[in-house]
Short mmCIF file of N, CA, C and O in Angstrom, two decimals:
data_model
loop_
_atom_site.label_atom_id
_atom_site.label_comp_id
_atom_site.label_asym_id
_atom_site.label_seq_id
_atom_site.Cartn_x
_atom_site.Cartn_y
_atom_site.Cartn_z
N UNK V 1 18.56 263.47 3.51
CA UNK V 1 19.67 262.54 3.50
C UNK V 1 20.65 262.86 4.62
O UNK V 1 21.19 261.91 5.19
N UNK V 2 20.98 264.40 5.06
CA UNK V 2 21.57 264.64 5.97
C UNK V 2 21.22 264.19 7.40
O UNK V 2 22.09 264.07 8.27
N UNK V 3 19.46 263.85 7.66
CA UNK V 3 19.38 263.53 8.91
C UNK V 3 19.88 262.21 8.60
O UNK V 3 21.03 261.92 8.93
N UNK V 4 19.17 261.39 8.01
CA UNK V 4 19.70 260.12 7.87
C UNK V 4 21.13 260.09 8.29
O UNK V 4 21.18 259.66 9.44
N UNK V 5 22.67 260.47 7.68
CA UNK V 5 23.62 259.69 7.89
C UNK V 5 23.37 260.37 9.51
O UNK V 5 23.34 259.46 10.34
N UNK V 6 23.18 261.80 10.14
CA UNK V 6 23.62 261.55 11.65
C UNK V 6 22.93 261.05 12.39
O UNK V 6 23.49 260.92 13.49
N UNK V 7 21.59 260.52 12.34
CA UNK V 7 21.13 258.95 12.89
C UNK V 7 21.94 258.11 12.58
O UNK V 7 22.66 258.36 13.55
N UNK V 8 22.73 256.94 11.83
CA UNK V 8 23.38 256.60 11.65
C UNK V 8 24.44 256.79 12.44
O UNK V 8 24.92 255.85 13.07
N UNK V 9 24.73 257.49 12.48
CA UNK V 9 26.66 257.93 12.99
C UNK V 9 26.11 257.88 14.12
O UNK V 9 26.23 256.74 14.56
N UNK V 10 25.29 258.86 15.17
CA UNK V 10 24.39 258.41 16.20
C UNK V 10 24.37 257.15 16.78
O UNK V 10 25.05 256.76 17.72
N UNK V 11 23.35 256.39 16.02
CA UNK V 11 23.70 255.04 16.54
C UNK V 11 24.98 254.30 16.48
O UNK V 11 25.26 253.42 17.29
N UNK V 12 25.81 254.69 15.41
CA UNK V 12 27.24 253.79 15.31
C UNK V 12 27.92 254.13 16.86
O UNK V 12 28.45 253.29 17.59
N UNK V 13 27.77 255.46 17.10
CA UNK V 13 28.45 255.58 18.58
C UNK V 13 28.20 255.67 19.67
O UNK V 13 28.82 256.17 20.61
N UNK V 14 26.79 254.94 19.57
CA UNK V 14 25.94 254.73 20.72
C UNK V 14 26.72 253.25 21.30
O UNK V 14 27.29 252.92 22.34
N UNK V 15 26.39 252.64 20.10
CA UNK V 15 26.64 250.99 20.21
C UNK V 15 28.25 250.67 20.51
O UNK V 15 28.71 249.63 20.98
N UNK V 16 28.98 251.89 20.09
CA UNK V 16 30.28 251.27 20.55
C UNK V 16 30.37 251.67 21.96
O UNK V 16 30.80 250.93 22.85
N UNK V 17 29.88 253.08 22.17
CA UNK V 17 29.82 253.20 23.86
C UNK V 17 29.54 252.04 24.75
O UNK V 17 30.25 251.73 25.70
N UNK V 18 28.52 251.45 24.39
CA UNK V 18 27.53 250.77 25.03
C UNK V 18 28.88 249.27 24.92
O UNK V 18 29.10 248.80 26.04
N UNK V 19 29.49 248.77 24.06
CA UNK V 19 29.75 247.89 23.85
C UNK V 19 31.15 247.90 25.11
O UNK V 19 31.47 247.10 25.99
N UNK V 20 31.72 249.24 24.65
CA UNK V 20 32.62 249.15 26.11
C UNK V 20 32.24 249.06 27.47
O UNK V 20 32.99 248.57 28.31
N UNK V 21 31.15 249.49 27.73
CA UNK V 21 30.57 249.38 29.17
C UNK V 21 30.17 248.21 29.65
O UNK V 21 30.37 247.88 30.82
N UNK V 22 29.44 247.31 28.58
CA UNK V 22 29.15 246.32 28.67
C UNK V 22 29.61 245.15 28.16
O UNK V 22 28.93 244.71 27.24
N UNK V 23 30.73 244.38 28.53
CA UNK V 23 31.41 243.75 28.12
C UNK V 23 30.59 241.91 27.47
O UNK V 23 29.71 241.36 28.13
N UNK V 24 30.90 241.57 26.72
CA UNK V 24 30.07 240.54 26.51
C UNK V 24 30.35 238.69 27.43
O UNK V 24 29.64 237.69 27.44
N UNK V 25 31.39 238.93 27.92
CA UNK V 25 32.21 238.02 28.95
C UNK V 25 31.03 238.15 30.38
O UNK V 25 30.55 237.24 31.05
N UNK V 26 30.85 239.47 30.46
CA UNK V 26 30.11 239.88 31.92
C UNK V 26 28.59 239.24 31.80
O UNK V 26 27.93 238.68 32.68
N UNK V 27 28.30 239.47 30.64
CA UNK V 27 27.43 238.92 30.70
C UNK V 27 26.79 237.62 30.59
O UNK V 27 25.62 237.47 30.95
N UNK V 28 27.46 236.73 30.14
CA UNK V 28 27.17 235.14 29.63
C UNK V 28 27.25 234.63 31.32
O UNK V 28 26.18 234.32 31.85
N UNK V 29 28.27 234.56 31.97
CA UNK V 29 28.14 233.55 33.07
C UNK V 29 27.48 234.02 34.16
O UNK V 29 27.19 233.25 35.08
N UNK V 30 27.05 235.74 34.20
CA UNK V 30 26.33 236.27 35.36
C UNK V 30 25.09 235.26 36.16
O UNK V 30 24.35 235.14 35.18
N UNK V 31 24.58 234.70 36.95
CA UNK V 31 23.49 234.82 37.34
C UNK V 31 23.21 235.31 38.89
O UNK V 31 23.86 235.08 39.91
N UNK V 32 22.18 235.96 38.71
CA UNK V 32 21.92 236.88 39.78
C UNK V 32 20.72 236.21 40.91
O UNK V 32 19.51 236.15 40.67
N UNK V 33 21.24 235.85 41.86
CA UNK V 33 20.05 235.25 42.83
C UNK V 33 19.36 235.84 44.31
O UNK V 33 20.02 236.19 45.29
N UNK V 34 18.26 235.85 44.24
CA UNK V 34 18.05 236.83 45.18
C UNK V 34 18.23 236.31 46.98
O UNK V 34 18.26 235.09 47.14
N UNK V 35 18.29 236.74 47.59
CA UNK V 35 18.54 236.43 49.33
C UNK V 35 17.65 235.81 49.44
O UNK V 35 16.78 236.13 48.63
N UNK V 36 17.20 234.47 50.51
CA UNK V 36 16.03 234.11 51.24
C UNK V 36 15.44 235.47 51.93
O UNK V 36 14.23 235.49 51.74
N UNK V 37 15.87 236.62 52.65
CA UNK V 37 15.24 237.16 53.33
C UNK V 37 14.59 237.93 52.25
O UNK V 37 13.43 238.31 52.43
N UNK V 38 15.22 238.22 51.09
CA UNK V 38 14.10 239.48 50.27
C UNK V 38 12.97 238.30 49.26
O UNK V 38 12.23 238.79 48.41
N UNK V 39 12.98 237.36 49.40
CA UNK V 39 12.01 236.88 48.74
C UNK V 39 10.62 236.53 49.99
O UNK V 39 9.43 236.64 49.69
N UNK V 40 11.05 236.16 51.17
CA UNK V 40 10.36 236.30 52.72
C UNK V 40 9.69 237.72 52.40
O UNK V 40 8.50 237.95 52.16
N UNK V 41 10.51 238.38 52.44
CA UNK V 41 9.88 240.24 52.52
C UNK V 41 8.88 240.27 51.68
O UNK V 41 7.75 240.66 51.98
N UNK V 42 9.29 239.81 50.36
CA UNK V 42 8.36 239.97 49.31
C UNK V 42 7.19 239.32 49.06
O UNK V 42 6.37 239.76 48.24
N UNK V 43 7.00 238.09 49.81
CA UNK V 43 6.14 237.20 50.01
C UNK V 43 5.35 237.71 51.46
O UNK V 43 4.17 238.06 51.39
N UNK V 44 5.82 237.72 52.31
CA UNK V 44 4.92 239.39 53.17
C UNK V 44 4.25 239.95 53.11
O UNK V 44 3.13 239.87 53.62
N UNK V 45 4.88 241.07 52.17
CA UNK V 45 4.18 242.34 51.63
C UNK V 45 3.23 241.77 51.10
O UNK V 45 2.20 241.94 51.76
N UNK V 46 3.02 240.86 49.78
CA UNK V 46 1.70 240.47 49.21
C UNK V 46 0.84 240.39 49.65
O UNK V 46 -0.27 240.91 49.51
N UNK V 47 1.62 239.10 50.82
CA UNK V 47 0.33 238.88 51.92
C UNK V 47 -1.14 240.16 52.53
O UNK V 47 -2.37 240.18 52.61
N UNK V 48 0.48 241.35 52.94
CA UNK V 48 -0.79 241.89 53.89
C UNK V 48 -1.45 242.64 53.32
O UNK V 48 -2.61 242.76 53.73
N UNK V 49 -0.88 243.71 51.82
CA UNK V 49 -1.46 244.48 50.79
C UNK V 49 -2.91 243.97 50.38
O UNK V 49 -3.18 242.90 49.83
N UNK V 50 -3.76 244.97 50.77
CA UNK V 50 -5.29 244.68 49.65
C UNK V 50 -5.51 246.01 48.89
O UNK V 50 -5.09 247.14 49.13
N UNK V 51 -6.19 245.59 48.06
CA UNK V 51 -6.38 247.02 47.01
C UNK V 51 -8.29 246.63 46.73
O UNK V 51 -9.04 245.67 46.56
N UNK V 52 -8.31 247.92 46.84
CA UNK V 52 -9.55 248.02 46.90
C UNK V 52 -10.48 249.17 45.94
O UNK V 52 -10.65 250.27 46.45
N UNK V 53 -11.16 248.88 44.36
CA UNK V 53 -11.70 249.77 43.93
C UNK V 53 -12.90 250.03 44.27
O UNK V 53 -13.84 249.27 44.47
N UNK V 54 -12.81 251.47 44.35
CA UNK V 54 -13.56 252.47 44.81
C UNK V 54 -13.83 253.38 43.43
O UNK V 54 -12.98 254.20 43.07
N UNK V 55 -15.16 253.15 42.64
CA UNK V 55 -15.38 254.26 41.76
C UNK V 55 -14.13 253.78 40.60
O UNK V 55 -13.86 252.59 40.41
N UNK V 56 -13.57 254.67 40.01
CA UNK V 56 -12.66 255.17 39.27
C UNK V 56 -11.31 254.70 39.95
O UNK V 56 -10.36 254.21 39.35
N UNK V 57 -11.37 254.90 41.10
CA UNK V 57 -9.73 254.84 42.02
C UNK V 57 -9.94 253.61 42.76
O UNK V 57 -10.83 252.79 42.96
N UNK V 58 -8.36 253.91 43.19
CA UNK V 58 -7.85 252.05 44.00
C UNK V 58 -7.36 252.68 45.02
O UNK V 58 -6.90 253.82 44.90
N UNK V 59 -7.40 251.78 46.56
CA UNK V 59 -6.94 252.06 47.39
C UNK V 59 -6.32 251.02 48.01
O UNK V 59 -6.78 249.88 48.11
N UNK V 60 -5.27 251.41 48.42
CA UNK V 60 -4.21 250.52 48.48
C UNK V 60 -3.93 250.24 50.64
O UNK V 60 -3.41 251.07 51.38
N UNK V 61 -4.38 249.10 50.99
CA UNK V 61 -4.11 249.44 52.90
C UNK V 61 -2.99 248.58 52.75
O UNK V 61 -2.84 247.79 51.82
N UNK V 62 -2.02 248.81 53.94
CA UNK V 62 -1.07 247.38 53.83
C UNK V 62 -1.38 247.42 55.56
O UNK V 62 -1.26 248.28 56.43
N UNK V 63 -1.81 246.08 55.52
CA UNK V 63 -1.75 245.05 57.22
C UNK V 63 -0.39 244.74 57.97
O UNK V 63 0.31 243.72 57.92
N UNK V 64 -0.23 245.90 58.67
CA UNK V 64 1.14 245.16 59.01
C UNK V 64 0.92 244.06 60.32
O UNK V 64 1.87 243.39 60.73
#
């Protein structure tokens, strides 16, 4: 019974930590959009990356 309540109490002051850090205002209107250039980059990289299994293992070349 003793672990029980300090799990409990544990989490009770996890969640209030957490609740100050993270305000619930911050989060509702956030949206986060990424740059044209890092979605370019990222569309790139795909491109030139091949992976290649070998056996058991993968090998990874990137084409620059």
């Amino acid at each position: 019974m003793k672990i029980y309540y300090v799990i409990v109490k544990y989490k009770l002051i996890f969640n209030l930590i957490m609740a100050k850090i993270y305000p619930q205002e911050a989060l509702k209107g956030s949206k986060i959009l990424p740059k044209k250039e890092t979605i370019q980059f990222l569309l790139n990289y795909s491109k030139a990356l091949n992976i290649f299994k070998v056996g058991k293992k993968s090998i990874e070349v990137l084409a620059n």
